Amino acid sequence: MSPSRTDSATRNASPTAPPAAERTALRHPKDLLLREDRLPHIWCPTCGIGTCVASFIEAIAETGIPEEKFAVISGIGCTGRVAGYVKLDSFHTTHGRAIPYATGLHLAHPEMKVVVFSGDGDLVAIGGNHLIHAARRNLDITIICVNNFIYGMTGGQLAPTTPHTARTTTSPKGNWEYPFNVPHLVASCGATYVARWTSLHVRRMRQAMREAILKRGFSLVEIIAPCSTLYARKNRLGTGYDLMKFYHDNCEVRHGADTKELDIEFQQKIAVGKFVDVEKPTFLDRIGAGRKK
Amino acid sequence: MRFWRTPLDRDKFECPHGQVFIIVERCKGCAFCVEYCPRGVLEISEKFNKKGYHYPVAVREGACVDCNLCEVICPEFAIYTECRNECAEDEAAEEASAQPEGGEGTS
């Protein structure tokens, strides 16, 4: 190693480095809300989920709400692991059933900020019914749906969000189905906040997460994230970094766009932005509202 | 630092200077920090960590302006920056809070 190269070890010994107690072990500022003993996490190199968690932790800090008021609920899948990595109250639930757990927790503890952090296969496929009914009831919960277009953990099977003609393990000749348009699905069921960003838009994603957490009502943030090991490999799109470059070149910010027009075609333009932000009485507001006085 | 126009009060401000910290054993070598650093501070090292990933090193650390982008975009929570000129930053913040009224009034 040449003397000019500075890695963390040599930098720590420099006179401008922080005090000794801090220097002995480097502590990431986000470790306050992460279970450090479980890191490094299981996500593949260049996977976008880690970036989403980093933005989520910043969003939690920005809301100014004490961390004991948060609960993170995840289902099964790559993104379902988030509940195990955040140092908050968290549930790792059965497949697709993250929203029912969240509904129960929200109704038992209405003062808590319940965040469902899960993937597209968990929320939209297996938990699809729970998603639309939670949106219909306008429960005051926040959904963060990390959409990587594929079932990552189980081996890259076709998901209901896989774009038309994309190849997966179970669609080697290309997908023939129409994919779900997640913002339109929840917006048509009555969601009060719907936004979509990619894992490249770190600061806008953080802002959207903060707004979604503070929103009274059902809020959903869809985050398009690269899956390097399966989606990119099966479709020969390179690595996660190549997908990040693709997002950079092909994302169009269209705030307030009609959610009908937000379909994602294979390797075509992706519309991102905040699409729905309305005020509406929540489920708890309406309990007993129709009762005779 | 390049500006598209030189601010009139440029001499009153000092660019924040950041120090980069890398938690080598967490890195998985995705190189997002290297690619997205707006100041070109980082480079992939020839050495690798216990898991065999080439981690980044700060080769132009003086150029870091503590923008925090590497920290936010890193999917592994393996890199962070800290501001190294606190006094200068405080002065700049005070000036920034005092400046806008006058600055905006003239525009």
Tab-separated table of N, CA, C and O in Angstrom, chain A residues 181 183 194-197 201 204 250-265 268-276:
chain	number	residue	atom	x	y	z
A	181	ASN	N	-50.415	-1.345	-12.395
A	181	ASN	CA	-50.001	0.042	-12.263
A	181	ASN	C	-50.328	0.413	-10.810
A	181	ASN	O	-51.461	0.734	-10.476
A	183	PRO	N	-49.633	2.872	-8.535
A	183	PRO	CA	-50.255	4.135	-8.117
A	183	PRO	C	-51.727	4.231	-8.522
A	183	PRO	O	-52.565	4.708	-7.744
A	194	VAL	N	-50.139	9.371	-2.938
A	194	VAL	CA	-49.476	8.392	-3.796
A	194	VAL	C	-48.306	9.065	-4.491
A	194	VAL	O	-48.466	10.117	-5.119
A	195	ALA	N	-47.135	8.483	-4.357
A	195	ALA	CA	-45.949	9.017	-5.034
A	195	ALA	C	-45.135	7.853	-5.564
A	195	ALA	O	-45.260	6.720	-5.092
A	196	ARG	N	-44.353	8.145	-6.572
A	196	ARG	CA	-43.440	7.126	-7.094
A	196	ARG	C	-42.090	7.782	-7.359
A	196	ARG	O	-42.015	8.851	-7.957
A	197	TRP	N	-41.030	7.138	-6.867
A	197	TRP	CA	-39.666	7.588	-7.147
A	197	TRP	C	-38.835	6.355	-7.430
A	197	TRP	O	-39.313	5.230	-7.269
A	201	HIS	N	-33.428	8.651	-6.884
A	201	HIS	CA	-33.880	9.955	-6.390
A	201	HIS	C	-33.859	9.959	-4.864
A	201	HIS	O	-34.912	9.991	-4.234
A	204	ARG	N	-35.540	13.136	-3.045
A	204	ARG	CA	-36.983	13.248	-3.289
A	204	ARG	C	-37.722	12.093	-2.661
A	204	ARG	O	-38.846	12.237	-2.181
A	250	ASN	N	-34.048	8.080	-18.024
A	250	ASN	CA	-35.391	7.795	-18.507
A	250	ASN	C	-36.510	8.126	-17.538
A	250	ASN	O	-37.647	7.758	-17.787
A	251	CYS	N	-36.203	8.801	-16.437
A	251	CYS	CA	-37.276	9.155	-15.515
A	251	CYS	C	-37.783	10.546	-15.849
A	251	CYS	O	-36.997	11.459	-16.088
A	252	GLU	N	-39.096	10.680	-15.861
A	252	GLU	CA	-39.718	11.981	-16.110
A	252	GLU	C	-40.482	12.371	-14.855
A	252	GLU	O	-41.344	11.610	-14.413
A	253	VAL	N	-40.184	13.525	-14.312
A	253	VAL	CA	-40.916	13.990	-13.144
A	253	VAL	C	-42.225	14.591	-13.620
A	253	VAL	O	-42.225	15.560	-14.378
A	254	ARG	N	-43.327	13.964	-13.229
A	254	ARG	CA	-44.644	14.460	-13.656
A	254	ARG	C	-45.541	14.523	-12.435
A	254	ARG	O	-46.368	13.649	-12.205
A	255	HIS	N	-45.382	15.581	-11.656
A	255	HIS	CA	-46.204	15.750	-10.455
A	255	HIS	C	-47.663	15.920	-10.861
A	255	HIS	O	-47.975	16.610	-11.826
A	256	GLY	N	-48.528	15.275	-10.117
A	256	GLY	CA	-49.954	15.449	-10.355
A	256	GLY	C	-50.457	14.816	-11.630
A	256	GLY	O	-51.556	15.127	-12.084
A	257	ALA	N	-49.679	13.922	-12.234
A	257	ALA	CA	-50.109	13.281	-13.477
A	257	ALA	C	-51.306	12.369	-13.211
A	257	ALA	O	-51.511	11.894	-12.097
A	258	ASP	N	-52.104	12.143	-14.257
A	258	ASP	CA	-53.225	11.207	-14.144
A	258	ASP	C	-52.652	9.810	-13.914
A	258	ASP	O	-51.806	9.349	-14.693
A	259	THR	N	-53.110	9.155	-12.863
A	259	THR	CA	-52.500	7.864	-12.514
A	259	THR	C	-52.761	6.791	-13.570
A	259	THR	O	-52.055	5.792	-13.605
A	260	LYS	N	-53.753	7.003	-14.438
A	260	LYS	CA	-54.005	6.036	-15.507
A	260	LYS	C	-52.806	5.920	-16.447
A	260	LYS	O	-52.613	4.919	-17.103
A	261	GLU	N	-52.039	6.994	-16.540
A	261	GLU	CA	-50.962	7.044	-17.533
A	261	GLU	C	-49.615	6.633	-16.967
A	261	GLU	O	-48.579	6.938	-17.553
A	262	LEU	N	-49.631	5.955	-15.830
A	262	LEU	CA	-48.361	5.668	-15.173
A	262	LEU	C	-47.898	4.234	-15.376
A	262	LEU	O	-47.075	3.737	-14.620
A	263	ASP	N	-48.408	3.563	-16.388
A	263	ASP	CA	-47.956	2.207	-16.659
A	263	ASP	C	-46.463	2.199	-16.956
A	263	ASP	O	-45.938	3.117	-17.580
A	264	ILE	N	-45.803	1.142	-16.529
A	264	ILE	CA	-44.370	1.016	-16.785
A	264	ILE	C	-44.181	-0.019	-17.882
A	264	ILE	O	-44.576	-1.175	-17.741
A	265	GLU	N	-43.626	0.413	-19.007
A	265	GLU	CA	-43.299	-0.508	-20.100
A	265	GLU	C	-41.836	-0.910	-19.952
A	265	GLU	O	-41.035	-0.169	-19.393
A	268	GLN	N	-38.809	1.492	-20.919
A	268	GLN	CA	-39.319	2.746	-21.485
A	268	GLN	C	-39.281	3.812	-20.397
A	268	GLN	O	-38.878	3.554	-19.281
A	269	LYS	N	-39.746	5.007	-20.759
A	269	LYS	CA	-39.758	6.114	-19.801
A	269	LYS	C	-40.560	5.747	-18.552
A	269	LYS	O	-41.620	5.127	-18.653
A	270	ILE	N	-40.059	6.160	-17.404
A	270	ILE	CA	-40.772	5.932	-16.143
A	270	ILE	C	-41.227	7.289	-15.628
A	270	ILE	O	-40.398	8.190	-15.452
A	271	ALA	N	-42.535	7.419	-15.401
A	271	ALA	CA	-43.051	8.666	-14.834
A	271	ALA	C	-42.912	8.595	-13.321
A	271	ALA	O	-43.338	7.626	-12.701
A	272	VAL	N	-42.272	9.601	-12.744
A	272	VAL	CA	-42.128	9.649	-11.288
A	272	VAL	C	-42.710	10.966	-10.787
A	272	VAL	O	-42.954	11.884	-11.572
A	273	GLY	N	-42.942	11.022	-9.490
A	273	GLY	CA	-43.468	12.257	-8.923
A	273	GLY	C	-44.505	11.961	-7.850
A	273	GLY	O	-44.712	10.825	-7.456
A	274	LYS	N	-45.143	13.046	-7.427
A	274	LYS	CA	-46.213	12.927	-6.441
A	274	LYS	C	-47.519	13.068	-7.205
A	274	LYS	O	-47.758	14.097	-7.830
A	275	PHE	N	-48.344	12.037	-7.189
A	275	PHE	CA	-49.513	12.016	-8.059
A	275	PHE	C	-50.797	12.385	-7.331
A	275	PHE	O	-51.666	13.022	-7.898
A	276	VAL	N	-50.923	11.932	-6.113
A	276	VAL	CA	-52.167	12.193	-5.363
A	276	VAL	C	-51.774	12.737	-4.000
A	276	VAL	O	-50.868	12.204	-3.345
